[in-house]
mmCIF file of C-alpha atoms in Angstrom:
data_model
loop_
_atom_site.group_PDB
_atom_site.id
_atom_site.type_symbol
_atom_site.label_atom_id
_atom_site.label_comp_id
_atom_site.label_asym_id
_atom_site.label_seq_id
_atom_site.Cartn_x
_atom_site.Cartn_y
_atom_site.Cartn_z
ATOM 1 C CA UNK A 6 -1.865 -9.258 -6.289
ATOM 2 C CA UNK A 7 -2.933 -11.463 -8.966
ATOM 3 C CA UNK A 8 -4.766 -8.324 -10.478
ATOM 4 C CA UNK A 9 -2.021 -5.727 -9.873
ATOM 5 C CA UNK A 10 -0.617 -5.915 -13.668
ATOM 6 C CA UNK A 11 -4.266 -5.243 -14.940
ATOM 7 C CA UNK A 12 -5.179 -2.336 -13.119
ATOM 8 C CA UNK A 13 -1.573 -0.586 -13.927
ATOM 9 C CA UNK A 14 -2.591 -1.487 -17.521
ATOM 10 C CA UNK A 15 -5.871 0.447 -17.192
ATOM 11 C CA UNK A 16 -5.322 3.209 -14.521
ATOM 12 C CA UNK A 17 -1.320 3.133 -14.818
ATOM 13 C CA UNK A 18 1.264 1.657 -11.844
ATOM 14 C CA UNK A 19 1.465 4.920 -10.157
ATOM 15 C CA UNK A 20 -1.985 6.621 -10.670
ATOM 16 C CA UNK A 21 -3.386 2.773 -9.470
ATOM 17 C CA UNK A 22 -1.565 3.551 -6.329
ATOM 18 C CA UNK A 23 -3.309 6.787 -5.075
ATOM 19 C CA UNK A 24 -6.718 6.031 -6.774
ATOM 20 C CA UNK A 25 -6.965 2.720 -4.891
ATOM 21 C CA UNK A 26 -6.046 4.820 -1.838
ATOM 22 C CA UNK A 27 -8.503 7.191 -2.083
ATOM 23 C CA UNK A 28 -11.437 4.626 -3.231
ATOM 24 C CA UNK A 29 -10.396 2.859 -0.240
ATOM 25 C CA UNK A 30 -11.214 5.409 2.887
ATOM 26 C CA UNK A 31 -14.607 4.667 3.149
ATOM 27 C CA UNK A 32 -13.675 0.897 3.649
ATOM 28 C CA UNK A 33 -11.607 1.697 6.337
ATOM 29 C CA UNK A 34 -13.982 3.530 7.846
ATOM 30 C CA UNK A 35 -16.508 0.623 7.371
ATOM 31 C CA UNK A 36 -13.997 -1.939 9.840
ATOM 32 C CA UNK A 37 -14.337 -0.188 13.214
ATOM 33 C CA UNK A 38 -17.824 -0.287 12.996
ATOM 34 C CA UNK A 39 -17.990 -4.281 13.468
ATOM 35 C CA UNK A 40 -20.466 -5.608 15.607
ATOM 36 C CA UNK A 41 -22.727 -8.386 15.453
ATOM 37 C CA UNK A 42 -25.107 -9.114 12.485
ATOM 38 C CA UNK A 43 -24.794 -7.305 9.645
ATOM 39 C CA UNK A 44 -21.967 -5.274 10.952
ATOM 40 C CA UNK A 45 -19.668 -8.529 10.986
ATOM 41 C CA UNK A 46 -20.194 -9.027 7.436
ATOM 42 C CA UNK A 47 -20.021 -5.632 6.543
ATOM 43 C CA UNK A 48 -16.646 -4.726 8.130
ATOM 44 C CA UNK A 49 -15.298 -8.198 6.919
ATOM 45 C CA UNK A 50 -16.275 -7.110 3.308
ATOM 46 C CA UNK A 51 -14.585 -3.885 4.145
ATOM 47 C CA UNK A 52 -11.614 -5.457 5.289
ATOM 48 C CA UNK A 53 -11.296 -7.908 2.157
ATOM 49 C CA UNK A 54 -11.559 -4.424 0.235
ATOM 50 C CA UNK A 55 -8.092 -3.079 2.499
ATOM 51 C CA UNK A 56 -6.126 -6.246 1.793
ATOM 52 C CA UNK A 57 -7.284 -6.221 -1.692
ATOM 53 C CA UNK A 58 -5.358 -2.787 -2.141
ATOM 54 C CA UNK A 59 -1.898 -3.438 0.544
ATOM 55 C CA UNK A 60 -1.605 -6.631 -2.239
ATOM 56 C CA UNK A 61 -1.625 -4.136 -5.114
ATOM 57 C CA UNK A 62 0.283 -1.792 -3.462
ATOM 58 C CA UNK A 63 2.606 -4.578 -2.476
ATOM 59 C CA UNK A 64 2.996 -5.921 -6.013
ATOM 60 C CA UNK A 65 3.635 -2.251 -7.176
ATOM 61 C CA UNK A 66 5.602 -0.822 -4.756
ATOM 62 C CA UNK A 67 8.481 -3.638 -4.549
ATOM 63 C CA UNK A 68 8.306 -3.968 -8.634
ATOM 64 C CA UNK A 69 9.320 -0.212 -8.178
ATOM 65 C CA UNK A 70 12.005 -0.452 -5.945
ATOM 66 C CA UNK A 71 13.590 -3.885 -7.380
ATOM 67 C CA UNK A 72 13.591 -1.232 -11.559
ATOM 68 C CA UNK A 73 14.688 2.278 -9.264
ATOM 69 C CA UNK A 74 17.652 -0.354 -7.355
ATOM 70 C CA UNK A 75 21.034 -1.088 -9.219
ATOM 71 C CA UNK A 76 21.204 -5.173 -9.449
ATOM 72 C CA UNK A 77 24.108 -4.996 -6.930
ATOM 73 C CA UNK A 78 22.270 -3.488 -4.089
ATOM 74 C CA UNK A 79 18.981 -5.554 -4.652
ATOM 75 C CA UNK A 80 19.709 -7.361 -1.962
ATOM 76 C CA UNK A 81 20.413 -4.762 0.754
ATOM 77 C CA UNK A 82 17.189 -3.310 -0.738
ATOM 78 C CA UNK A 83 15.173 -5.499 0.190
ATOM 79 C CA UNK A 84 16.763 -6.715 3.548
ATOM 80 C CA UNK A 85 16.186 -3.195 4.353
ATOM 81 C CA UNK A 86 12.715 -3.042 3.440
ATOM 82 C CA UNK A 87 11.736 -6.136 5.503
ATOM 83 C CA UNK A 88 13.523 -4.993 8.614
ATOM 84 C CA UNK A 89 12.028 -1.667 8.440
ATOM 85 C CA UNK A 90 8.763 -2.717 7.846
ATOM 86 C CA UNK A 91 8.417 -5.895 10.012
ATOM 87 C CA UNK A 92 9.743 -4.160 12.562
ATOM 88 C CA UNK A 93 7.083 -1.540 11.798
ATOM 89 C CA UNK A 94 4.648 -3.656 12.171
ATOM 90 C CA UNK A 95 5.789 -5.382 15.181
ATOM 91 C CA UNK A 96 5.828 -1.627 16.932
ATOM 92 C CA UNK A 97 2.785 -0.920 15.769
ATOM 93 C CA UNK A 98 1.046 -3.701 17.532
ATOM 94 C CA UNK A 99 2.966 -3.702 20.803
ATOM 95 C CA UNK A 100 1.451 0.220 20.646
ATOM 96 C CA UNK A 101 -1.771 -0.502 19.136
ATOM 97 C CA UNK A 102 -2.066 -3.386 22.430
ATOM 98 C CA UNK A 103 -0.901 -0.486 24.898
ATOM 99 C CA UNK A 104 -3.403 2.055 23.444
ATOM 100 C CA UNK A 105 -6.404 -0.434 23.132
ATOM 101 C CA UNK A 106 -5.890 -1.138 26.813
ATOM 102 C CA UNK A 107 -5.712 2.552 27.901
ATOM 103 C CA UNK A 108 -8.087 4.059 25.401
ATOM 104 C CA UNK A 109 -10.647 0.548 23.999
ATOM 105 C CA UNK A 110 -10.550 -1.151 21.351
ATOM 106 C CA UNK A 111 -13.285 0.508 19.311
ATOM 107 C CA UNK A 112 -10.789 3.378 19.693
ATOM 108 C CA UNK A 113 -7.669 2.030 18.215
ATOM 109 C CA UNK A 114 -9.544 0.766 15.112
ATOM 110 C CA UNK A 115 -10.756 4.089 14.264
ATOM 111 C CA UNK A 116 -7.199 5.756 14.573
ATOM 112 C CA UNK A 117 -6.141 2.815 12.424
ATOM 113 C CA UNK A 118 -8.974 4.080 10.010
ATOM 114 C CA UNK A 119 -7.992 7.497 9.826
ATOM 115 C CA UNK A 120 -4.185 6.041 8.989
ATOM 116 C CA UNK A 121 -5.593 4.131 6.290
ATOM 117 C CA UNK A 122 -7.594 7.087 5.401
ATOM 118 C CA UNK A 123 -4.419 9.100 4.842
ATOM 119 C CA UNK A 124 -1.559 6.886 3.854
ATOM 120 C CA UNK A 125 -2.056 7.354 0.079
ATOM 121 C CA UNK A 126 -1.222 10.774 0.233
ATOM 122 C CA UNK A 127 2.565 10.873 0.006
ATOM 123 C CA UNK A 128 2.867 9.103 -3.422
ATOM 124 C CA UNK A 129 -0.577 11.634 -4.443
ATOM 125 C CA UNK A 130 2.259 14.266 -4.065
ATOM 126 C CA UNK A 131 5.168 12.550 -5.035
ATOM 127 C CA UNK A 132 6.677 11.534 -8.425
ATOM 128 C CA UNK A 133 5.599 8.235 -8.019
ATOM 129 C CA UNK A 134 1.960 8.997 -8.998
ATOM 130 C CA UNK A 135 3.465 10.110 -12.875
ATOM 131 C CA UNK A 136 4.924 5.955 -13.114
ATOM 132 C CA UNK A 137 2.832 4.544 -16.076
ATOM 133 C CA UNK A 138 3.975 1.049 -16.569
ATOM 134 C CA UNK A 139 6.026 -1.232 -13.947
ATOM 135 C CA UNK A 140 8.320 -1.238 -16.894
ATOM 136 C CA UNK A 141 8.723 2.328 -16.445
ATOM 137 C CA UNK A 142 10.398 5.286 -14.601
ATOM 138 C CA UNK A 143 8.257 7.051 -12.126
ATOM 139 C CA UNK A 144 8.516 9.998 -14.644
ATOM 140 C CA UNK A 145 6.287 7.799 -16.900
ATOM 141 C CA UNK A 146 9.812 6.862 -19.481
ATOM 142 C CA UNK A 147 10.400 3.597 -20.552
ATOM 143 C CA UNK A 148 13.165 2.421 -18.000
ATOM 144 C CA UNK A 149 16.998 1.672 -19.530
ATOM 145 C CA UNK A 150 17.837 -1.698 -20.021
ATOM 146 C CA UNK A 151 19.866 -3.659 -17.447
ATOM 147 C CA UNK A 152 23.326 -4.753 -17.834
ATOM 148 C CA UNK A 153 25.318 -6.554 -15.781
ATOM 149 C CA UNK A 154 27.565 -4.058 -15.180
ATOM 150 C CA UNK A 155 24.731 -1.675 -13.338
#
């Protein structure tokens, strides 16, 4: 996260998005391979890689929805955000517990990989991906001033 506002400066906010998505499959890819050994270290390195880009993304992705949100609904925003994704998350592993039981482990980390693998592509093709600056618009404009009154 601490990085996030340099890499928007050099690759821009939305470009940084699907670029460290893309540069970030073969990491994914790397975790379900852990094992003992060298594995271990290797899918931990991979892993550091993954949290290394949800951070950026985090950093970008709410600085986008706090400039897109009128001040009034900022708020609601983000309570909405947090119960959707929380509660996201908290689905995910009561199904990711069912599935490793049914299926193995081994299994559910590489359909987590191929998630990974793919969840850059909706802001590839969405406007999102023209955002230059987190000061800007995701057409790539320098984003109106606030006012109170917005």
């Amino acid at each position: 996260a601490a990085l996030a506002r340099k890499i928007c400066d050099w690759l821009g906010a939305g470009q940084s998005l699907w670029i460290l998505g893309l540069v970030g499959i073969p990491f994914a890819f790397m975790v379900p391979l852990m094992d003992t050994g060298p594995w271990q270290w290797i899918a931990s390195a991979a892993w550091t890689m993954i949290i290394f880009r949800v951070g950026h993304n985090n950093v970008v992705l709410v600085s986008f929805r706090q400039r897109a949100t009128p001040d009034h609904l900022l708020s609601r925003m983000n309570a909405t955000m947090r119960f959707v994704m929380n509660g996201m998350e908290a689905v995910a592993a009561a199904l990711a517990g069912v599935l490793a039981t049914l299926i193995g482990i081994r299994e559910v980390m590489w359909i987590a990989a191929i998630g990974l693998a793919v969840a850059w592509l909706p802001i590839l093709f969405s406007p999102l991906r023209n955002m230059t600056t987190l000061d800007s618009d995701y057409d790539g404009a320098p984003a109106p001033e606030r006012t109170e009154q917005q």
